mmCIF file of C-alpha atoms in Angstrom:
data_model
loop_
_atom_site.group_PDB
_atom_site.id
_atom_site.type_symbol
_atom_site.label_atom_id
_atom_site.label_comp_id
_atom_site.label_asym_id
_atom_site.label_seq_id
_atom_site.Cartn_x
_atom_site.Cartn_y
_atom_site.Cartn_z
ATOM 1 C CA MET A 1 -0.071 0.034 -0.011
ATOM 2 C CA LYS A 2 1.569 3.355 -1.015
ATOM 3 C CA PRO A 3 1.804 5.876 1.841
ATOM 4 C CA ALA A 4 -0.759 8.763 1.766
ATOM 5 C CA ARG A 5 0.378 12.143 -0.241
ATOM 6 C CA PRO A 6 0.671 14.420 2.958
ATOM 7 C CA LEU A 7 2.882 11.710 4.660
ATOM 8 C CA VAL A 8 5.461 11.436 1.382
ATOM 9 C CA ALA A 9 5.703 15.400 1.204
ATOM 10 C CA LEU A 10 6.573 15.492 4.982
ATOM 11 C CA LEU A 11 8.949 13.161 4.499
ATOM 12 C CA ALA A 12 10.442 14.474 1.458
ATOM 13 C CA CYS A 13 10.546 17.906 3.208
ATOM 14 C CA ALA A 14 12.352 16.551 5.951
ATOM 15 C CA ALA A 15 15.143 15.183 4.186
ATOM 16 C CA LEU A 16 15.686 18.499 2.115
ATOM 17 C CA ALA A 17 17.989 21.329 3.784
ATOM 18 C CA SER A 18 15.950 23.871 2.073
ATOM 19 C CA CYS A 19 12.907 22.741 4.326
ATOM 20 C CA ALA A 20 14.722 23.971 7.604
ATOM 21 C CA GLN A 21 12.491 26.048 9.956
ATOM 22 C CA THR A 22 12.482 29.738 9.920
ATOM 23 C CA PRO A 23 14.116 31.374 12.869
ATOM 24 C CA PRO A 24 11.479 32.852 15.385
ATOM 25 C CA THR A 25 11.519 36.678 14.971
ATOM 26 C CA ALA A 26 12.600 38.727 17.891
ATOM 27 C CA ALA A 27 10.053 39.291 20.866
ATOM 28 C CA GLN A 28 8.608 42.693 20.849
ATOM 29 C CA PRO A 29 10.404 45.144 23.634
ATOM 30 C CA GLU A 30 8.117 45.172 26.447
ATOM 31 C CA SER A 31 8.041 49.238 26.288
ATOM 32 C CA ALA A 32 6.926 49.222 22.692
ATOM 33 C CA ARG A 33 4.121 47.042 23.691
ATOM 34 C CA LEU A 34 3.105 49.227 26.596
ATOM 35 C CA ALA A 35 3.564 52.271 23.902
ATOM 36 C CA LYS A 36 0.649 50.505 21.779
ATOM 37 C CA GLU A 37 -1.416 50.086 24.717
ATOM 38 C CA LEU A 38 -1.105 53.634 25.931
ATOM 39 C CA GLN A 39 -2.302 55.053 22.285
ATOM 40 C CA ALA A 40 -5.175 52.507 22.480
ATOM 41 C CA LEU A 41 -6.123 53.775 25.900
ATOM 42 C CA ILE A 42 -5.751 57.468 24.620
ATOM 43 C CA GLY A 43 -7.692 56.693 21.555
ATOM 44 C CA PRO A 44 -8.908 59.284 19.329
ATOM 45 C CA ALA A 45 -8.409 62.191 22.180
ATOM 46 C CA ALA A 46 -11.384 63.808 21.121
ATOM 47 C CA CYS A 47 -11.990 67.536 22.348
ATOM 48 C CA THR A 48 -14.121 70.777 21.868
ATOM 49 C CA SER A 49 -11.625 73.110 23.785
ATOM 50 C CA ASP A 50 -8.050 73.515 24.769
ATOM 51 C CA SER A 51 -9.051 73.062 28.625
ATOM 52 C CA GLN A 52 -9.829 69.185 27.708
ATOM 53 C CA CYS A 53 -6.297 68.499 26.532
ATOM 54 C CA ARG A 54 -3.493 67.444 28.519
ATOM 55 C CA THR A 55 0.056 65.997 28.108
ATOM 56 C CA GLN A 56 1.634 62.963 29.596
ATOM 57 C CA ALA A 57 5.247 62.209 30.050
ATOM 58 C CA VAL A 58 6.193 58.622 28.087
ATOM 59 C CA GLY A 59 9.310 56.909 27.801
ATOM 60 C CA ALA A 60 12.894 57.122 29.532
ATOM 61 C CA LYS A 61 16.156 58.475 28.350
ATOM 62 C CA ALA A 62 19.667 56.826 29.789
ATOM 63 C CA CYS A 63 20.521 60.480 31.066
ATOM 64 C CA GLY A 64 17.274 60.514 32.909
ATOM 65 C CA GLY A 65 14.003 62.230 32.128
ATOM 66 C CA PRO A 66 11.175 61.219 29.965
ATOM 67 C CA ALA A 67 11.538 60.428 26.327
ATOM 68 C CA GLY A 68 8.624 62.611 25.217
ATOM 69 C CA TYR A 69 5.024 63.449 25.641
ATOM 70 C CA VAL A 70 1.805 62.455 24.298
ATOM 71 C CA ALA A 71 -1.487 64.355 24.319
ATOM 72 C CA TRP A 72 -4.617 63.053 25.518
ATOM 73 C CA SER A 73 -8.216 64.458 26.450
ATOM 74 C CA VAL A 74 -10.132 64.240 29.774
ATOM 75 C CA GLN A 75 -13.130 63.467 27.851
ATOM 76 C CA GLY A 76 -12.664 60.121 27.225
ATOM 77 C CA THR A 77 -9.406 58.630 29.301
ATOM 78 C CA ASP A 78 -9.149 57.311 32.723
ATOM 79 C CA THR A 79 -6.587 59.474 34.223
ATOM 80 C CA ARG A 80 -5.451 57.200 36.992
ATOM 81 C CA ALA A 81 -5.353 54.251 34.522
ATOM 82 C CA LEU A 82 -3.129 56.537 32.016
ATOM 83 C CA ALA A 83 -0.806 57.640 34.558
ATOM 84 C CA GLU A 84 -0.066 54.159 35.861
ATOM 85 C CA LEU A 85 0.472 52.833 32.480
ATOM 86 C CA ALA A 86 2.659 55.539 31.307
ATOM 87 C CA ALA A 87 4.584 54.832 34.855
ATOM 88 C CA ARG A 88 4.959 50.985 33.854
ATOM 89 C CA GLN A 89 6.034 51.946 29.803
ATOM 90 C CA SER A 90 8.753 54.306 31.169
ATOM 91 C CA ALA A 91 9.966 51.933 33.629
ATOM 92 C CA ALA A 92 10.100 49.304 31.025
ATOM 93 C CA GLN A 93 12.457 51.376 28.795
ATOM 94 C CA ARG A 94 14.542 52.280 31.459
ATOM 95 C CA ARG A 95 15.327 48.599 32.207
ATOM 96 C CA GLU A 96 15.788 47.884 28.492
ATOM 97 C CA LEU A 97 18.481 50.767 28.108
ATOM 98 C CA GLU A 98 20.318 49.547 31.131
ATOM 99 C CA ALA A 99 20.303 45.930 29.991
ATOM 100 C CA SER A 100 21.308 47.284 26.551
ATOM 101 C CA GLY A 101 24.052 49.234 27.712
ATOM 102 C CA LEU A 102 23.017 51.781 24.898
ATOM 103 C CA ARG A 103 23.211 55.657 25.367
ATOM 104 C CA SER A 104 20.577 58.201 24.277
ATOM 105 C CA ASN A 105 21.058 62.084 23.721
ATOM 106 C CA CYS A 106 20.878 64.194 26.914
ATOM 107 C CA ALA A 107 18.489 66.705 25.741
ATOM 108 C CA VAL A 108 15.662 67.609 27.910
ATOM 109 C CA ALA A 109 12.491 66.713 26.574
ATOM 110 C CA THR A 110 10.436 69.821 27.958
ATOM 111 C CA ASP A 111 6.386 69.670 28.079
ATOM 112 C CA PRO A 112 5.166 71.465 24.814
ATOM 113 C CA GLY A 113 1.729 71.539 26.198
ATOM 114 C CA ALA A 114 -1.414 70.584 24.418
ATOM 115 C CA ALA A 115 -4.151 71.957 22.312
ATOM 116 C CA CYS A 116 -7.599 71.019 20.659
ATOM 117 C CA VAL A 117 -6.885 71.263 16.929
ATOM 118 C CA ALA A 118 -9.553 69.881 14.798
ATOM 119 C CA GLY A 119 -11.492 68.187 17.405
ATOM 120 C CA ARG A 120 -8.449 66.288 18.363
ATOM 121 C CA CYS A 121 -5.724 66.846 21.487
ATOM 122 C CA GLN A 122 -2.444 67.509 20.243
ATOM 123 C CA LEU A 123 1.002 68.450 21.328
ATOM 124 C CA ALA A 124 1.038 72.236 21.015
ATOM 125 C CA GLY A 125 4.029 72.167 18.913
ATOM 126 C CA ALA A 126 1.503 70.667 16.055
ATOM 127 C CA ALA A 127 -1.073 73.167 16.973
ATOM 128 C CA GLY A 128 -0.269 75.179 13.606
ATOM 129 C CA PRO A 129 1.669 78.583 12.956
ATOM 130 C CA ASP A 130 2.538 81.073 15.842
ATOM 131 C CA ALA A 131 1.456 84.469 15.864
ATOM 132 C CA GLN A 132 3.314 87.684 16.062
ATOM 133 C CA ALA A 133 2.418 90.720 18.091
ATOM 134 C CA GLY A 134 1.051 93.594 15.872
ATOM 135 C CA LYS A 135 -0.252 91.162 13.055
ATOM 136 C CA PRO A 136 -3.677 89.753 12.917
ATOM 137 C CA PHE A 137 -4.388 86.019 13.415
ATOM 138 C CA SER A 138 -7.452 84.104 13.366
ATOM 139 C CA LEU A 139 -8.540 81.331 15.859
ATOM 140 C CA ARG A 140 -11.687 78.770 15.604
ATOM 141 C CA ALA A 141 -13.290 77.915 18.558
ATOM 142 C CA GLY A 142 -11.398 75.641 20.784
ATOM 143 C CA ALA A 143 -7.930 76.723 19.583
ATOM 144 C CA SER A 144 -4.956 78.484 20.651
ATOM 145 C CA VAL A 145 -1.971 80.099 19.368
ATOM 146 C CA ARG A 146 1.606 80.729 20.705
ATOM 147 C CA LEU A 147 3.151 84.207 20.417
ATOM 148 C CA PRO A 148 6.855 83.097 21.268
ATOM 149 C CA ALA A 149 8.560 86.549 21.526
ATOM 150 C CA GLN A 150 6.139 87.470 24.426
ATOM 151 C CA GLY A 151 6.076 83.950 25.820
ATOM 152 C CA LEU A 152 2.354 83.914 25.736
ATOM 153 C CA ARG A 153 -0.453 81.490 24.519
ATOM 154 C CA ILE A 154 -3.932 82.884 23.763
ATOM 155 C CA GLY A 155 -6.957 80.798 23.292
ATOM 156 C CA PHE A 156 -10.475 81.029 22.093
ATOM 157 C CA ASP A 157 -13.163 79.048 24.207
ATOM 158 C CA GLY A 158 -16.140 80.344 22.181
ATOM 159 C CA VAL A 159 -19.084 82.570 21.957
ATOM 160 C CA THR A 160 -21.181 82.914 25.210
ATOM 161 C CA ALA A 161 -23.906 85.254 23.617
ATOM 162 C CA ASP A 162 -24.681 86.490 20.049
ATOM 163 C CA SER A 163 -27.238 89.078 19.569
ATOM 164 C CA ARG A 164 -25.636 90.526 16.359
ATOM 165 C CA CYS A 165 -28.224 91.749 13.763
ATOM 166 C CA PRO A 166 -28.467 88.710 11.391
ATOM 167 C CA LYS A 167 -26.870 88.743 7.941
ATOM 168 C CA GLY A 168 -29.115 90.502 5.353
ATOM 169 C CA GLU A 169 -31.617 92.005 7.931
ATOM 170 C CA GLN A 170 -31.998 95.839 8.808
ATOM 171 C CA CYS A 171 -31.870 96.074 12.535
ATOM 172 C CA ILE A 172 -32.163 99.272 14.834
ATOM 173 C CA VAL A 173 -29.194 98.538 16.673
ATOM 174 C CA ALA A 174 -25.990 96.182 15.446
ATOM 175 C CA GLY A 175 -26.374 93.962 18.879
ATOM 176 C CA ASP A 176 -23.372 92.452 20.370
ATOM 177 C CA ALA A 177 -21.335 89.029 20.658
ATOM 178 C CA THR A 178 -19.461 87.869 23.592
ATOM 179 C CA VAL A 179 -16.225 85.996 22.848
ATOM 180 C CA ARG A 180 -14.812 84.026 25.733
ATOM 181 C CA LEU A 181 -11.088 83.996 25.736
ATOM 182 C CA TRP A 182 -7.999 82.976 27.788
ATOM 183 C CA TRP A 183 -4.126 84.036 28.036
ATOM 184 C CA GLN A 184 -1.402 82.441 29.809
ATOM 185 C CA HIS A 185 2.432 82.943 30.106
ATOM 186 C CA GLU A 186 4.282 79.970 29.032
ATOM 187 C CA GLY A 187 3.607 77.557 32.131
ATOM 188 C CA GLY A 188 1.743 79.784 34.184
ATOM 189 C CA PRO A 189 -1.810 79.836 34.826
ATOM 190 C CA ARG A 190 -4.601 80.638 32.457
ATOM 191 C CA GLN A 191 -6.493 84.057 33.015
ATOM 192 C CA ALA A 192 -9.912 84.326 31.438
ATOM 193 C CA LEU A 193 -11.342 87.138 29.437
ATOM 194 C CA GLU A 194 -14.151 88.321 27.682
ATOM 195 C CA LEU A 195 -14.310 90.685 24.493
ATOM 196 C CA HIS A 196 -17.288 91.910 22.287
ATOM 197 C CA THR A 197 -18.086 92.872 18.835
ATOM 198 C CA ASP A 198 -20.156 96.244 19.699
ATOM 199 C CA ALA A 199 -17.826 99.349 19.571
ATOM 200 C CA ARG A 200 -19.689 100.483 22.485
ATOM 201 C CA ALA A 201 -18.596 97.651 24.636
ATOM 202 C CA GLN A 202 -15.034 96.143 25.613
ATOM 203 C CA ARG A 203 -13.488 95.257 22.387
ATOM 204 C CA SER A 204 -9.804 95.096 24.045
ATOM 205 C CA ALA A 205 -8.057 93.995 27.366
ATOM 206 C CA PRO A 206 -4.794 94.029 28.852
ATOM 207 C CA VAL A 207 -2.813 90.796 28.351
ATOM 208 C CA GLY A 208 0.622 91.120 30.119
ATOM 209 C CA GLU A 209 1.963 94.147 29.189
ATOM 210 C CA LEU A 210 0.238 94.437 25.738
ATOM 211 C CA ASP A 211 -3.370 94.799 24.545
ATOM 212 C CA LEU A 212 -5.666 91.984 22.915
ATOM 213 C CA VAL A 213 -8.022 93.398 20.495
ATOM 214 C CA LEU A 214 -10.797 91.552 18.769
ATOM 215 C CA LEU A 215 -11.200 92.868 15.530
ATOM 216 C CA SER A 216 -13.964 90.633 13.832
ATOM 217 C CA LEU A 217 -16.111 87.413 14.400
ATOM 218 C CA THR A 218 -17.383 84.946 11.895
ATOM 219 C CA PRO A 219 -19.788 83.683 10.814
ATOM 220 C CA GLU A 220 -22.748 86.208 10.893
ATOM 221 C CA PRO A 221 -26.294 85.185 12.353
ATOM 222 C CA VAL A 222 -28.639 84.194 10.067
ATOM 223 C CA THR A 223 -32.402 84.384 10.635
ATOM 224 C CA GLY A 224 -34.067 81.074 11.721
ATOM 225 C CA LYS A 225 -30.713 79.103 11.784
ATOM 226 C CA ALA A 226 -28.942 78.530 14.920
ATOM 227 C CA THR A 227 -24.878 78.984 14.259
ATOM 228 C CA ASP A 228 -22.869 75.972 14.870
ATOM 229 C CA ARG A 229 -20.719 76.876 18.156
ATOM 230 C CA ARG A 230 -17.684 75.307 16.443
ATOM 231 C CA ALA A 231 -17.713 77.368 13.366
ATOM 232 C CA TYR A 232 -17.087 80.561 14.957
ATOM 233 C CA GLU A 233 -13.651 82.287 14.143
ATOM 234 C CA ALA A 234 -12.259 85.427 15.796
ATOM 235 C CA THR A 235 -9.580 87.574 14.435
ATOM 236 C CA LEU A 236 -7.576 89.302 17.050
ATOM 237 C CA ARG A 237 -4.643 91.213 17.239
ATOM 238 C CA LEU A 238 -1.938 91.763 20.245
ATOM 239 C CA GLY A 239 -0.392 95.259 20.383
ATOM 240 C CA ASP A 240 0.629 98.003 22.545
ATOM 241 C CA GLY A 241 -1.880 99.583 25.167
ATOM 242 C CA ALA A 242 -1.918 102.644 22.942
ATOM 243 C CA ALA A 243 -3.058 100.597 19.931
ATOM 244 C CA GLY A 244 -5.480 98.619 21.982
ATOM 245 C CA LYS A 245 -7.184 101.923 23.436
ATOM 246 C CA ALA A 246 -7.830 103.176 19.842
ATOM 247 C CA GLU A 247 -9.606 100.024 19.263
ATOM 248 C CA ARG A 248 -12.248 100.431 22.136
#
């Protein structure tokens, strides 16, 4: 009786050197596996404003300190679970560095902060171009911008009230919109402020040694249609006190 075809193939393969087993792939480092778990825990990092965004130190350098930072949102991430997992990932990377004897650069990884950009928390370094004092800049609701020369960050939380005359309508008064903003010196606490579109109300306010001026707010209201709060865009300018007072 002839042996079954699978058995013949197996015996032939065993007799040939070309059928030697492929060496197993190297195991994934524990720190890399935990880094993937961190990203899964953070998920999409959805947000509607900068105030919902945070940073978390991750990894380790041979010289000490974290390897970098990741952005996450308080909206959908367990704060305690994230901190514990990040600590485990950093410890794993330290052990791996010690065991391998590898060196890393000793540059200090500074916390860049986090900002809400296009509905997702991102490291502030990826939040877009910086602004300059004296030049107009625009912010969508929930976004922020850096002014490196002044060591400032300015953010636009949203519009808390909008009674402006609807587009295409004729109104006795122009109405007013209240724009809620915040500013902070790098690393310092946030300072809240409100500006108005009505020329008779407060259109500028001191921010450190300069004045922040509200130049315009879009879109205009439309009769019978509610404005999506995420669609608001404020155009601002940071200038000296004299320029700010001229805008009031």
